[in-house]
Short mmCIF file of C-alpha atoms in Angstrom, two decimals:
data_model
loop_
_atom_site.label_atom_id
_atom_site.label_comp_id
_atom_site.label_asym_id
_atom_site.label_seq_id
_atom_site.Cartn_x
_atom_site.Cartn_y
_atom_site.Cartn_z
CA UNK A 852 17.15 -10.11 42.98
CA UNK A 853 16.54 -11.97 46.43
CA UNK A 854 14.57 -11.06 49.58
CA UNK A 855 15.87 -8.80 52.03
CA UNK A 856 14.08 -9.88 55.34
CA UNK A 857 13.02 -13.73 56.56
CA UNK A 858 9.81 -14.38 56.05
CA UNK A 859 9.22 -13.91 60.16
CA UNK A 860 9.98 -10.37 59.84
CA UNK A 861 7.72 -9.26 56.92
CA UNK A 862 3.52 -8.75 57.59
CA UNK A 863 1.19 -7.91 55.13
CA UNK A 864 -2.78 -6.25 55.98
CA UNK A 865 -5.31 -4.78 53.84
CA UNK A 866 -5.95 -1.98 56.00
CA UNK A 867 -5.15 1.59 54.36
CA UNK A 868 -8.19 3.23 53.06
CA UNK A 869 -5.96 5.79 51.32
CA UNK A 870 -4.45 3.49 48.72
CA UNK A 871 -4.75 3.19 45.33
CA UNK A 872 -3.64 0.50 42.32
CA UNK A 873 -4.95 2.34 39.01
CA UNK A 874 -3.60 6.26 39.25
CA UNK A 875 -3.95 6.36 35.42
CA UNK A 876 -7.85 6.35 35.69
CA UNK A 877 -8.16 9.60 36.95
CA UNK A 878 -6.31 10.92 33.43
CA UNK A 879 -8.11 8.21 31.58
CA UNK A 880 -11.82 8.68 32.83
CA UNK A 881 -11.30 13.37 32.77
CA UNK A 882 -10.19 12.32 29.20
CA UNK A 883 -13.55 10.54 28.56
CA UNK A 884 -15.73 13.26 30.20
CA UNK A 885 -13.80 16.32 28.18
CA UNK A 886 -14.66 14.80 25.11
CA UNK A 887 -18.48 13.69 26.29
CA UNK A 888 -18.76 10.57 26.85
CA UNK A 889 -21.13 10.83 29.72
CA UNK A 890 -23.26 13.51 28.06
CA UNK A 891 -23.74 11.34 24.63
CA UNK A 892 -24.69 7.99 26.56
CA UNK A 893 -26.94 9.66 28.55
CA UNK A 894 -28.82 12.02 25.54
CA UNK A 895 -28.68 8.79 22.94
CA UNK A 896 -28.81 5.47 25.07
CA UNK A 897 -32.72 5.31 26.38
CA UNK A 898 -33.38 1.89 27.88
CA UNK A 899 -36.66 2.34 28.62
CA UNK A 900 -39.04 -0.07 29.85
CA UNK A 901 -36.07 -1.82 31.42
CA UNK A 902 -37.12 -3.87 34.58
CA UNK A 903 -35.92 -3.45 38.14
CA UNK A 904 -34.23 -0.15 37.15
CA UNK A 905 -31.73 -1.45 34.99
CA UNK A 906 -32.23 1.14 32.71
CA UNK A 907 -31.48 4.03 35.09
CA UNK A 908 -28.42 6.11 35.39
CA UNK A 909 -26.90 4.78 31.66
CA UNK A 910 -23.90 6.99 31.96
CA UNK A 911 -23.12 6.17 34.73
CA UNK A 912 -23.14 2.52 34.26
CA UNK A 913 -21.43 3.27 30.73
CA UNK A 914 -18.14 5.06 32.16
CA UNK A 915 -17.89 2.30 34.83
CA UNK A 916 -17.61 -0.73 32.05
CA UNK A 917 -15.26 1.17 30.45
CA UNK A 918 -13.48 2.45 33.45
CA UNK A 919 -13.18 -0.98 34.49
CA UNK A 920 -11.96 -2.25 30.68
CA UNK A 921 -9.41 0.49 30.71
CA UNK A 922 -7.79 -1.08 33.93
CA UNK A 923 -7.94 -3.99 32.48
CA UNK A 924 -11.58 -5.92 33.54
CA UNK A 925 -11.93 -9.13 31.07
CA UNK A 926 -15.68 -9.88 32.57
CA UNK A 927 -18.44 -8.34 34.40
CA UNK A 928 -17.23 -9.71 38.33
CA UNK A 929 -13.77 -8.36 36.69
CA UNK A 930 -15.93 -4.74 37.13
CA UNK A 931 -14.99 -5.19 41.09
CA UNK A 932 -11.83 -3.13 40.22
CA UNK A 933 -12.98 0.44 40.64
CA UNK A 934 -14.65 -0.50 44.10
CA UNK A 935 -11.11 -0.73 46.03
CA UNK A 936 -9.37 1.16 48.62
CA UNK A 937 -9.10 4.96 48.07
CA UNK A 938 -11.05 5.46 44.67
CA UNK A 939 -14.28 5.68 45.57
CA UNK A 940 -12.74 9.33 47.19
CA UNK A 941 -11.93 10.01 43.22
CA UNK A 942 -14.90 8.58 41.93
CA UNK A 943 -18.36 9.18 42.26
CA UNK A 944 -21.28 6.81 40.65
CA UNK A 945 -19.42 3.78 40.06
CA UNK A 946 -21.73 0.76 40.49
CA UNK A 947 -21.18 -2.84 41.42
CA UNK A 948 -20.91 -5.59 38.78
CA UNK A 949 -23.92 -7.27 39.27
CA UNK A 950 -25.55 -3.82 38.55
CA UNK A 951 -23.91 -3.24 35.36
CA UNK A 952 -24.35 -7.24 34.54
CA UNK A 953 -28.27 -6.41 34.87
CA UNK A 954 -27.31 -3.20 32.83
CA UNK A 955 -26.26 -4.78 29.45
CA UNK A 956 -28.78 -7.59 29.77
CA UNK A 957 -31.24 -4.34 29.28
CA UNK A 958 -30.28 -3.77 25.70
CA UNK A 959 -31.99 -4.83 22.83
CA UNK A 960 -30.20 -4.76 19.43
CA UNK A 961 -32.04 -1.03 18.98
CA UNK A 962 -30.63 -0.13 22.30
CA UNK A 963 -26.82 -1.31 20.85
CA UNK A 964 -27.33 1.01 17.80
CA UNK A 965 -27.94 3.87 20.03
CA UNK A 966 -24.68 2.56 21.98
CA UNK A 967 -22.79 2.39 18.37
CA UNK A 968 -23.62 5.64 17.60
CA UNK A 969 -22.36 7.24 20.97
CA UNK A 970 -19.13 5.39 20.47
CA UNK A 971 -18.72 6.70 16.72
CA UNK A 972 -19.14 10.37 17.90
CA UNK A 973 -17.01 10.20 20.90
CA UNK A 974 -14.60 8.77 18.73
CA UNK A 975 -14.93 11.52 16.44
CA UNK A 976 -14.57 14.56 19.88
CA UNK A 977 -11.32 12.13 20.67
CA UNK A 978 -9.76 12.14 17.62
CA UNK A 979 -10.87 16.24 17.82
CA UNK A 980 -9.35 17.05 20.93
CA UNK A 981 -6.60 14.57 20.79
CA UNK A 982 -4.97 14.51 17.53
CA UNK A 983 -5.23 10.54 17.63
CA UNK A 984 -5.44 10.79 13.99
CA UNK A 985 -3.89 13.41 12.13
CA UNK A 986 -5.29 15.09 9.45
CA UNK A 987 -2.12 16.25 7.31
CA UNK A 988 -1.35 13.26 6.14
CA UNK A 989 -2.04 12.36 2.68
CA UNK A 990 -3.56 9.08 2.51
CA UNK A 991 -5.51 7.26 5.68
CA UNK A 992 -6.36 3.51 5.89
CA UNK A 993 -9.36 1.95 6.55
CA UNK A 994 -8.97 -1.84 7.25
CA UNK A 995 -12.12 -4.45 8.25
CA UNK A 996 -11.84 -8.01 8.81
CA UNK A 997 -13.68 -10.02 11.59
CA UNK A 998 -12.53 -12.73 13.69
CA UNK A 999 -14.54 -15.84 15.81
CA UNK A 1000 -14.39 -15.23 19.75
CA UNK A 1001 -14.42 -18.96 20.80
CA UNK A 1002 -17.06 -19.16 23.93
CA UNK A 1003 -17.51 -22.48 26.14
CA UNK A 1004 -21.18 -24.03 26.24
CA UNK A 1005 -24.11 -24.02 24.13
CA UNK A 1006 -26.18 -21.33 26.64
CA UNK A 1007 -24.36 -18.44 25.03
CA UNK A 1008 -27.50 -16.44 22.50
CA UNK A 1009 -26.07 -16.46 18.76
CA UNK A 1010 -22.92 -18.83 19.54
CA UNK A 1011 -22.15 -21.97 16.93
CA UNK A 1012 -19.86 -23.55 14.66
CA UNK A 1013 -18.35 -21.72 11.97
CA UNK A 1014 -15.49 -22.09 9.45
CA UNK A 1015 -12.73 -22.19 12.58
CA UNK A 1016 -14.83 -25.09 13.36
CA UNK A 1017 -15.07 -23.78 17.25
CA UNK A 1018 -18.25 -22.65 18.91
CA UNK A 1019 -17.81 -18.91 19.13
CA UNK A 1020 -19.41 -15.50 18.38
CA UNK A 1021 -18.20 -13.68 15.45
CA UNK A 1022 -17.43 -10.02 15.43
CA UNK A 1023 -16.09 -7.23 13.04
CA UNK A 1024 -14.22 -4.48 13.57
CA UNK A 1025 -13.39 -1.56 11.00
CA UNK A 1026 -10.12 0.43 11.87
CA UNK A 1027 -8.62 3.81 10.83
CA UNK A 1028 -4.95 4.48 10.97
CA UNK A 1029 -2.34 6.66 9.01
CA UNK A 1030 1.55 6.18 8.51
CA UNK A 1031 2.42 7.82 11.56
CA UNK A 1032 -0.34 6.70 13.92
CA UNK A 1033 -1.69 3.02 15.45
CA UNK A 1034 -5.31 1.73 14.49
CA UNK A 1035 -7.87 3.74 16.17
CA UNK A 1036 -11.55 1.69 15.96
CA UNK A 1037 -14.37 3.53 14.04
CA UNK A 1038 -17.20 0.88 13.65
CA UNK A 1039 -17.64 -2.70 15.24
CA UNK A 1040 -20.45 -5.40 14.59
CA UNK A 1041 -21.56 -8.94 16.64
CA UNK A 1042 -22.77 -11.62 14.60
CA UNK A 1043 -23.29 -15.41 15.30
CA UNK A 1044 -20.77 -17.78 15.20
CA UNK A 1045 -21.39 -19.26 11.79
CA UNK A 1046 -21.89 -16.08 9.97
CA UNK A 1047 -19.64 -15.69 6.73
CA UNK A 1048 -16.39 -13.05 7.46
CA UNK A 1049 -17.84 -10.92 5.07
CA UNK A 1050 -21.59 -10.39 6.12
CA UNK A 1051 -22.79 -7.44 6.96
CA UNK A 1052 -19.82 -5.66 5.64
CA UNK A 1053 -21.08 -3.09 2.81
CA UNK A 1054 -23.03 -1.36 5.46
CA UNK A 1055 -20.84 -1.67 8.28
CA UNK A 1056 -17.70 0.15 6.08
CA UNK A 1057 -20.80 2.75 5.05
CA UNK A 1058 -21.00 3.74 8.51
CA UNK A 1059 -16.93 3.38 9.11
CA UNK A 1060 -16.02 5.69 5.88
CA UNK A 1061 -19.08 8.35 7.52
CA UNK A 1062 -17.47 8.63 10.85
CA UNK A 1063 -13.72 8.88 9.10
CA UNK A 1064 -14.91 11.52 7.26
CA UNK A 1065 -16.64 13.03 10.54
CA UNK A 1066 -13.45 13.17 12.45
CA UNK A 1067 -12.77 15.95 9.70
CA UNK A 1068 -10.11 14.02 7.49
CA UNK A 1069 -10.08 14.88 3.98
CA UNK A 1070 -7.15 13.00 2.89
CA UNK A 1071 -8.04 9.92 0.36
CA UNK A 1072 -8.84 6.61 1.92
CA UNK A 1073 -8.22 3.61 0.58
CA UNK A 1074 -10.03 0.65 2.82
CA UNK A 1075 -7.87 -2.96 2.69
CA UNK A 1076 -9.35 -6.00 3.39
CA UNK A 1077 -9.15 -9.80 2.92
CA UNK A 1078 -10.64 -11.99 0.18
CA UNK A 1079 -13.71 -12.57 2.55
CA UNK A 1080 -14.68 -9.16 1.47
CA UNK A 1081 -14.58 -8.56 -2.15
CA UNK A 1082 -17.75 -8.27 -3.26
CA UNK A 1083 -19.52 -5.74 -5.65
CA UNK A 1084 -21.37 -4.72 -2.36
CA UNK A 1085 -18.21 -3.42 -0.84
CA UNK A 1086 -16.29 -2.00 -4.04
CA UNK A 1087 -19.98 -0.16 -4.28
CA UNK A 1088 -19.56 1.22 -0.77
CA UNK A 1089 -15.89 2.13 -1.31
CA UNK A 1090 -16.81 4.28 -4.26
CA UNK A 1091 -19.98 5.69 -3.03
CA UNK A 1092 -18.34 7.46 -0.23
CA UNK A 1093 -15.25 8.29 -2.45
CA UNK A 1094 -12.73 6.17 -0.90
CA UNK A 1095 -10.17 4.01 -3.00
CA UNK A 1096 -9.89 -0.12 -2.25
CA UNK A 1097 -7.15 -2.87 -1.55
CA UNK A 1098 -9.15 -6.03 -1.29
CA UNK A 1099 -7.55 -10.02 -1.81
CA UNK A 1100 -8.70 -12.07 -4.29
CA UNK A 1101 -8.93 -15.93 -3.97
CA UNK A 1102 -7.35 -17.49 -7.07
CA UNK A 1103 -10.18 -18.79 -9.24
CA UNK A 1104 -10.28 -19.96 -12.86
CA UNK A 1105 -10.62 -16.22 -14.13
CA UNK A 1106 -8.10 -14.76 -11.86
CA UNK A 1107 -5.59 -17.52 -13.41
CA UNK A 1108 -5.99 -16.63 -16.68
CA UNK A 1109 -5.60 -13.03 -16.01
CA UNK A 1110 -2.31 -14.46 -14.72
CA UNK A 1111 -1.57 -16.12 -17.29
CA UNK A 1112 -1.85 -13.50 -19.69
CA UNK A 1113 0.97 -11.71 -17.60
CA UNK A 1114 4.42 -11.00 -19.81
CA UNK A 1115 7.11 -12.69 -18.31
CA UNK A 1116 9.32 -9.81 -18.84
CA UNK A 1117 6.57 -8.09 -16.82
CA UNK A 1118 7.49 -9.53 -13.31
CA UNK A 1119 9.66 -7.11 -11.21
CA UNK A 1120 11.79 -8.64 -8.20
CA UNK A 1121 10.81 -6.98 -5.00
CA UNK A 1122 12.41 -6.69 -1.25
CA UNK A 1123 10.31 -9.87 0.58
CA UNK A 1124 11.58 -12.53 3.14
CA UNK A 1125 15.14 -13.46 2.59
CA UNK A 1126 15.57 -11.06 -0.79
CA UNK A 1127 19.17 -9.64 -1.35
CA UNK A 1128 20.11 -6.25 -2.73
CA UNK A 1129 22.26 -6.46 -5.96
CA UNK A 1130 24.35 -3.54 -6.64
CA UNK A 1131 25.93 -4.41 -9.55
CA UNK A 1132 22.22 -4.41 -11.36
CA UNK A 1133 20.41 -2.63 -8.66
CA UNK A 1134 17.36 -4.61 -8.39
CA UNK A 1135 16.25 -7.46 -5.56
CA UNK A 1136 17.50 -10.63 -6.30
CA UNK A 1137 14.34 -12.64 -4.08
CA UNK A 1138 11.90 -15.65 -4.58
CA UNK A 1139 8.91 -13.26 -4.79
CA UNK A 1140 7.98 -10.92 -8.23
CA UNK A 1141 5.14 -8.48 -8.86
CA UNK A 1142 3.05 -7.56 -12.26
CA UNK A 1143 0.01 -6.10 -12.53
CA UNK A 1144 -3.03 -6.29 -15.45
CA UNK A 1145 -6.01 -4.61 -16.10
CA UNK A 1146 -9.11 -6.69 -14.91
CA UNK A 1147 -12.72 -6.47 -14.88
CA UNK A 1148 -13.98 -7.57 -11.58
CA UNK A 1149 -18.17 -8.54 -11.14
CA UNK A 1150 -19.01 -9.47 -14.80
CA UNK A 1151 -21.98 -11.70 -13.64
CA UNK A 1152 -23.58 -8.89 -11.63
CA UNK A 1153 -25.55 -6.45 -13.45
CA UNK A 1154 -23.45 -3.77 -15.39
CA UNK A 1155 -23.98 -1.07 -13.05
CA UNK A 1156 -21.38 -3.09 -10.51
CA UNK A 1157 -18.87 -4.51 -13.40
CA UNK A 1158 -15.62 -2.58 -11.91
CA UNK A 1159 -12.51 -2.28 -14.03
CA UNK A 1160 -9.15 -1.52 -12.01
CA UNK A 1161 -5.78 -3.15 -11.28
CA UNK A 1162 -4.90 -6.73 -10.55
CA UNK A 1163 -1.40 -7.00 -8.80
CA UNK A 1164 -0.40 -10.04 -8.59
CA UNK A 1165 2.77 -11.00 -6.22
CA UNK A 1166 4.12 -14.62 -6.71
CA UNK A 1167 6.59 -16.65 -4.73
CA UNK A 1168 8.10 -19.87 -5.23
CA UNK A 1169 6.36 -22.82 -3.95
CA UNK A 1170 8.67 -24.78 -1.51
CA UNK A 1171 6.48 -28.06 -2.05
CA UNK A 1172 5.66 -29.19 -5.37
CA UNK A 1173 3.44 -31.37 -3.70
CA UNK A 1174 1.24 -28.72 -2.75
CA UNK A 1175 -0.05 -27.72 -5.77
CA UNK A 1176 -3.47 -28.00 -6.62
CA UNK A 1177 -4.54 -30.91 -9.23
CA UNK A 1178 -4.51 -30.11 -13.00
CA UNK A 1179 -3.06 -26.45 -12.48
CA UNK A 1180 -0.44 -25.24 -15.17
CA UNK A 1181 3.60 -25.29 -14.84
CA UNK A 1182 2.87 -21.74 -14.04
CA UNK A 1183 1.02 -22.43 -10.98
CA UNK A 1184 3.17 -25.66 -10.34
CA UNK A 1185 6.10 -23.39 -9.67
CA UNK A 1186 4.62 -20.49 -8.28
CA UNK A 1187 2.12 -19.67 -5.30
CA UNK A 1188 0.21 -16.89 -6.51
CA UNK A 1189 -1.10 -13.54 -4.12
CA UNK A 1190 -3.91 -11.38 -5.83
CA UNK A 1191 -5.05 -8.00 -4.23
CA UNK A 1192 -7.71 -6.17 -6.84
CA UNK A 1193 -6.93 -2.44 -5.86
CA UNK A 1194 -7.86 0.97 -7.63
CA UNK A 1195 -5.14 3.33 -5.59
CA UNK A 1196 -2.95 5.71 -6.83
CA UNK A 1197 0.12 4.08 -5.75
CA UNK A 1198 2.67 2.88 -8.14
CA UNK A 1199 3.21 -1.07 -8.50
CA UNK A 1200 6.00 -1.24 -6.26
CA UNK A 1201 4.38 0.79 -3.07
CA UNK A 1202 1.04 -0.85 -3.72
CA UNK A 1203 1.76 -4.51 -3.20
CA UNK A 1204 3.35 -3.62 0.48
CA UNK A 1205 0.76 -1.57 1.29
CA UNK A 1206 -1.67 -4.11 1.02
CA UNK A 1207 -0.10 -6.29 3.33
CA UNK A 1208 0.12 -3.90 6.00
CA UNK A 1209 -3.45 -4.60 6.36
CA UNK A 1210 -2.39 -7.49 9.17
CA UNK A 1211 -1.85 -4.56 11.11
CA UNK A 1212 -5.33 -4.74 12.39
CA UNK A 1213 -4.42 -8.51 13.55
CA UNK A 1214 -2.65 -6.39 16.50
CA UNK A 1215 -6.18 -4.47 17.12
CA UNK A 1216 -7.63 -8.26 17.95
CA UNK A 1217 -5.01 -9.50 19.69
CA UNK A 1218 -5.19 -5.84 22.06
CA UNK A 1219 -8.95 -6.10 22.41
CA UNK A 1220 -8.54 -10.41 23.93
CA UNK A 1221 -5.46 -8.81 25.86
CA UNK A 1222 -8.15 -6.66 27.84
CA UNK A 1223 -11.91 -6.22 27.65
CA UNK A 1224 -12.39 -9.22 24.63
CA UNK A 1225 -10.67 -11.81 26.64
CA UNK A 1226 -14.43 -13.20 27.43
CA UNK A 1227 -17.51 -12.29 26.02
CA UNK A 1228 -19.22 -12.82 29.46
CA UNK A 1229 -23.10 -12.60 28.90
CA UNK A 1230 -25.59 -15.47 27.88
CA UNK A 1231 -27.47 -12.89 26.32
CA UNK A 1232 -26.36 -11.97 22.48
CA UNK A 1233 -27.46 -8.16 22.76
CA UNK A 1234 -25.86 -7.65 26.37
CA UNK A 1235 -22.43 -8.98 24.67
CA UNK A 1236 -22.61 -6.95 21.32
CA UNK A 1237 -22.88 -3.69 23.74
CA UNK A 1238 -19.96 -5.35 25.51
CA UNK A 1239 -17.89 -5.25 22.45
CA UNK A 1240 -18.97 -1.30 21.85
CA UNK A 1241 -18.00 -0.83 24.68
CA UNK A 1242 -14.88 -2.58 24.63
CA UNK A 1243 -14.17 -0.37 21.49
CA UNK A 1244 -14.89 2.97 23.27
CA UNK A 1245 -12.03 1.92 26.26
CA UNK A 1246 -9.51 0.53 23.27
CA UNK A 1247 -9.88 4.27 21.84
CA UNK A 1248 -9.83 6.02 24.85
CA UNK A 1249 -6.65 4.11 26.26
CA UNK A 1250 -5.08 5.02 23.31
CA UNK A 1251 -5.73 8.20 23.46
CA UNK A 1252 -4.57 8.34 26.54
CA UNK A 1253 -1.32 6.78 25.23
CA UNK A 1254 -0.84 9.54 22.55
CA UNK A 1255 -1.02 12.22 25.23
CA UNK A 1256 1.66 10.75 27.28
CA UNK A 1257 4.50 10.43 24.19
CA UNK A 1258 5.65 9.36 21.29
CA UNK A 1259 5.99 5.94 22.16
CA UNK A 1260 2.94 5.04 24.17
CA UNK A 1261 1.35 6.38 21.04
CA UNK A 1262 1.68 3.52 19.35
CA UNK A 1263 2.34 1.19 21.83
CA UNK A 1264 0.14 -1.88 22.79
CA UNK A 1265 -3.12 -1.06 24.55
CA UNK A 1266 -1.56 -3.27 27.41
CA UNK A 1267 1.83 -1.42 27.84
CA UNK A 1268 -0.23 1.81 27.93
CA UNK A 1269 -2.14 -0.03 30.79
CA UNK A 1270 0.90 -1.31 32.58
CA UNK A 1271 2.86 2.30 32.36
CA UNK A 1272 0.35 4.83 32.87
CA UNK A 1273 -2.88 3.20 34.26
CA UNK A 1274 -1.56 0.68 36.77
CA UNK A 1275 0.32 3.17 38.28
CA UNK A 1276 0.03 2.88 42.22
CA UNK A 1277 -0.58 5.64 44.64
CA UNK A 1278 -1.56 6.92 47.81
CA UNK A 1279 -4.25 9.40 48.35
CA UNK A 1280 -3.57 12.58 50.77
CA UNK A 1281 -6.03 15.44 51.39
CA UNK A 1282 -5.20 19.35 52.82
CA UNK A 1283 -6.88 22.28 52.34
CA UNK A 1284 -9.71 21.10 50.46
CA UNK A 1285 -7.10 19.40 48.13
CA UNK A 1286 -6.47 16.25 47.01
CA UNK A 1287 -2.97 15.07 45.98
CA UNK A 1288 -1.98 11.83 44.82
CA UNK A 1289 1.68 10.49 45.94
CA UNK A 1290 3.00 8.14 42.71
CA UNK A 1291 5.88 6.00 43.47
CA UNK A 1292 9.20 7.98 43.02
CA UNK A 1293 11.62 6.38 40.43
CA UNK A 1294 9.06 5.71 38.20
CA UNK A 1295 10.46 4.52 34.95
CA UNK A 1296 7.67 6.34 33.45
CA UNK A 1297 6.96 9.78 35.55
CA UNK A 1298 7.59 12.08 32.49
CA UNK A 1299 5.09 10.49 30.20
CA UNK A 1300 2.53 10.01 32.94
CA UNK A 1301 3.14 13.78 34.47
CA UNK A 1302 2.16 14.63 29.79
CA UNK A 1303 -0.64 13.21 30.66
CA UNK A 1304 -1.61 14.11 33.50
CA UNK A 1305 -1.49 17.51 32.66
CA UNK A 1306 -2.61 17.30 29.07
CA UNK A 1307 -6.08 16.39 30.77
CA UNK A 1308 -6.36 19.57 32.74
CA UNK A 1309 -4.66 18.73 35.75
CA UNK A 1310 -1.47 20.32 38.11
CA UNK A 1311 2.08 18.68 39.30
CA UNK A 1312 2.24 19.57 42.80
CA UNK A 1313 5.71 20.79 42.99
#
C-alpha cells in the first residue's frame, strides 16, 4: 500500500459535526437499557449524602463509564470519548469525566455492594434476553482466581506489596462459561495488594454459584480453581449450593504419600504436549500419565469439613534432575507431579483436561487490561473497586453484544468485538424526523453488525 496524493494536495480539519467514530454504541448502550441497566442503578445505587451533587443522576453517570469502557476508555479523562462529533445527537445524559471522576469517589464500600448487586442482576436479564449462556447444556463451569493490578506510587488507598512482589491492588473475578460459550463474569471483588489469592473466596463463589443459578441454569456446576483456593471454606461453599469442584493441590508431605501409594500399573498415558498416537496398541505413547486415589482432604479441621473424593494425579517427566526438591524419593526425582482434588462425575480421562481448561479465565484478565482494567485510575480504594464492577458490567455487555452479531464474535476477544462492531465509523443524516446512520460500505463486517443491529430493535434502511 502507498499514498495516492503528495502530501501538498491532501488537508485534514475537524470540522463536521455529523461524524461519528463508535457506531457500535448505539447497539451496545439499547442492549444495556432492554435488559435494565439504567432502571437497576438507579432503584439500588443510593449515594446519598454525597457532596457537591456527586450523588445525583447515578444512572446516568453509570451507563456513561460503561459506555465509555465499551469503546474502549482505560481511565476516567479516557471518558472524553462519548463527548465527540455527532453523538451527543444519539445520546442524551452523558457527562464529562471529571463528573463521573467525582462520581466514583462518592462510593463507599456499602455503596459498591449496591453496585455489585446491580451488575449480578443485569447479568442475569443479559444472559435472559441474550442466550449468552445456554441453558441445555449439561454441565457449566464456574472458574475464580484473582490476579495483582500493578499501580505506580504509594498514594493509591489499599495498594502494597504482595507475593508478585509489585505494588498493586488485588482483585478477583468468578466466571461462568459452558462448552460452547466464552466466560461471561458473574461476581468480582477488590482487595489490597498483599491480600492472599484466596481471601475472601468462600463468600465471593456463594454469591457467584447464587447468580448462576439465577440466570435459570440447572445443569450441574462444577467450579475449578487453583491451589490458592482449596480450602474446607470453599469445598463447603461448593457443596452447600450443590455444585461439584476441580481445585489444585500443592504437593505436600500427605499428598506424596497418597502418590506414592499409586499402582504403577495404575498410570494411563494420555494425549499432552508432544504425545504420539500408537495404533498398533492404541494408547498415547507421551511423557505425561494419569491415576487417581481416594483421599481424604481437611483431616485437621473439625469432622464436619473432613471431605473424601478423588485425587487425580497427572505426572510428567522432569527435564532437570536438578530441579528436584531436596530429600524427595526416586519417584519424585523422576517425575513432576500435578494434583487437582475433584468430586465430578467425569471419568479419569475427561477429568484431568477439564481441569486445565480452567486457564481459560487467564483470557478474561488479559480482556479486562486490554480495555477498562488497563489502569485502575482512582487514589481512592472504593472509587476503584466500583471501577472494576463496572468494568465487569461493559466486559458482559460487549460480549453480549458479540453473541448477537455471530458465531464468531461470540467468542471472540472483547477487543475484536470492539474493533468490528463498536469502532465502526459513520456519518449521521437526519429527514423526516429520522435519523439514519451511513456505515462505511465494504465493510468486512456489515452482516454481523446489520445481526446486531437489528437484534437490538432497530431497522436497515434499505
Amino acid at each position: 500500500m502507498k499514498s495516492s496524493h503528495s502530501p501538498a494536495r491532501v488537508f485534514a480539519a475537524f470540522d463536521d459535526p455529523n461524524l461519528i467514530a463508535h457506531a457500535g454504541l448505539v447497539p451496545a448502550v439499547r442492549l444495556a437499557e432492554r435488559c435494565d441497566l439504567p432502571r437497576l442503578v438507579a432503584e439500588k445505587v443510593k449515594l446519598t449524602g454525597a457532596k457537591n451533587g456527586a450523588g445525583t443522576a447515578p444512572a446516568a453517570k453509570a451507563m456513561s463509564i460503561v459506555a465509555g469502557m465499551i469503546a474502549g476508555a482505560d481511565s476516567i479523562d479516557d471518558l472524553d470519548v462519548l463527548r465527540h462529533g455527532g453523538l451527543p445527537r444519539l445520546f442524551g445524559g452523558v457527562r464529562a469525566p471529571s463528573t463521573l471522576g467525582s462520581f466514583l469517589r462518592a462510593f463507599t464500600w456499602g455503596h459498591v455492594r449496591q453496585l455489585q448487586s446491580v451488575t449480578r442482576a443485569f447479568t442475569c436479564h443479559l444472559a435472559a434476553h441474550t442466550g449468552l449462556v445456554p441453558k441445555a447444556d449439561e454441565v457449566v463451569f464456574v472458574d475464580i482466581d484473582s490476579k495483582v493490578k500493578q499501580v505506580y506510587g504509594p498514594a493509591k488507598q489499599g495498594a502494597s506489596f504482595g507475593y508478585t512482589k509489585v505494588r498493586g491492588l488485588h482483585f478477583q473475578i468468578v466466571t461462568v462459561k459452558t462448552s460452547t460459550c466464552a466466560p461471561v463474569i458473574v461476581a468480582t471483588r477488590l482487595r489490597k495488594g498483599s491480600a492472599n489469592s484466596g481471601k475472601g473466596a468462600a463468600s465471593l463463589l456463594r454469591e457467584a454459584l447464587a447468580t448462576v443459578r439465577a440466570m435459570g441454569i440447572t445443569a450441574q456446576i462444577v467450579v475449578r480453581a487453583d491451589s490458592a483456593y482449596f480450602s474446607h471454606k470453599v469445598v463447603d461453599a461448593c457443596r452447600a449450593a450443590g455444585a461439584r469442584f476441580s481445585l489444585a493441590i500443592a504437593v505436600r508431605k500427605t499428598i506424596r504419600e497418597a502418590i506414592v501409594s499409586i499402582p504403577e500399573d495404575a498410570w494411563t498415558p494420555i494425549e499432552y504436549t508432544s504425545a504420539v498416537w500408537d495404533a498398533e496398541e492404541e494408547r498415547w505413547v507421551s511423557d505425561a500419565e494419569i491415576a487417581e486415589v481416594e483421599f481424604t482432604a481437611f483431616t485437621s479441621r473439625k469432622k464436619a469439613f473432613h471431605t473424601t473424593a478423588r485425587l487425580i494425579v497427572r505426572r510428567v517427566k522432569r527435564l532437570n534432575p536438578k530441579s528436584v526438591p531436596e530429600g524427595q524419593a526416586e519417584l519424585f526425582g523422576v517425575w513432576r507431579h500435578h494434583v487437582i482434588f475433584t468430586d465430578s462425575s467425569f471419568e479419569l480421562a475427561q477429568a484431568e483436561p477439564m481441569h486445565r481448561e480452567h486457564a481459560v479465565i487467564e483470557q478474561v484478565f488479559a480482556d479486562l487490561e486490554d480495555s477498562a482494567l488497563a489502569h485502575l485510575p482512582s487514589g481512592k480504594f472504593t472509587a476503584n473497586a466500583a471501577w472494576l464492577t463496572l468494568a465487569a458490567t461493559a466486559y458482559n455487555l460487549t460480549r453480549a453484544a458479540g453473541h448477537l452479531a455471530s458465531v464468531f464474535h461470540a467468542k471472540a476477544r472483547t477487543g475484536t468485538i470492539r474493533r468490528h462492531l463498536i469502532h465502526v465509523p459513520a456519518r449521521i443524516a437526519t429527514r423526516a424526523r429520522t435519523t439514519t446512520l451511513h456505515l462505511p460500505e465494504h465493510w468486512r463486517w456489515d452482516a454481523d453488525f446489520a445481526d446486531l443491529w437489528t437484534a437490538t430493535g432497530h431497522r436497515l434502511r434499505t
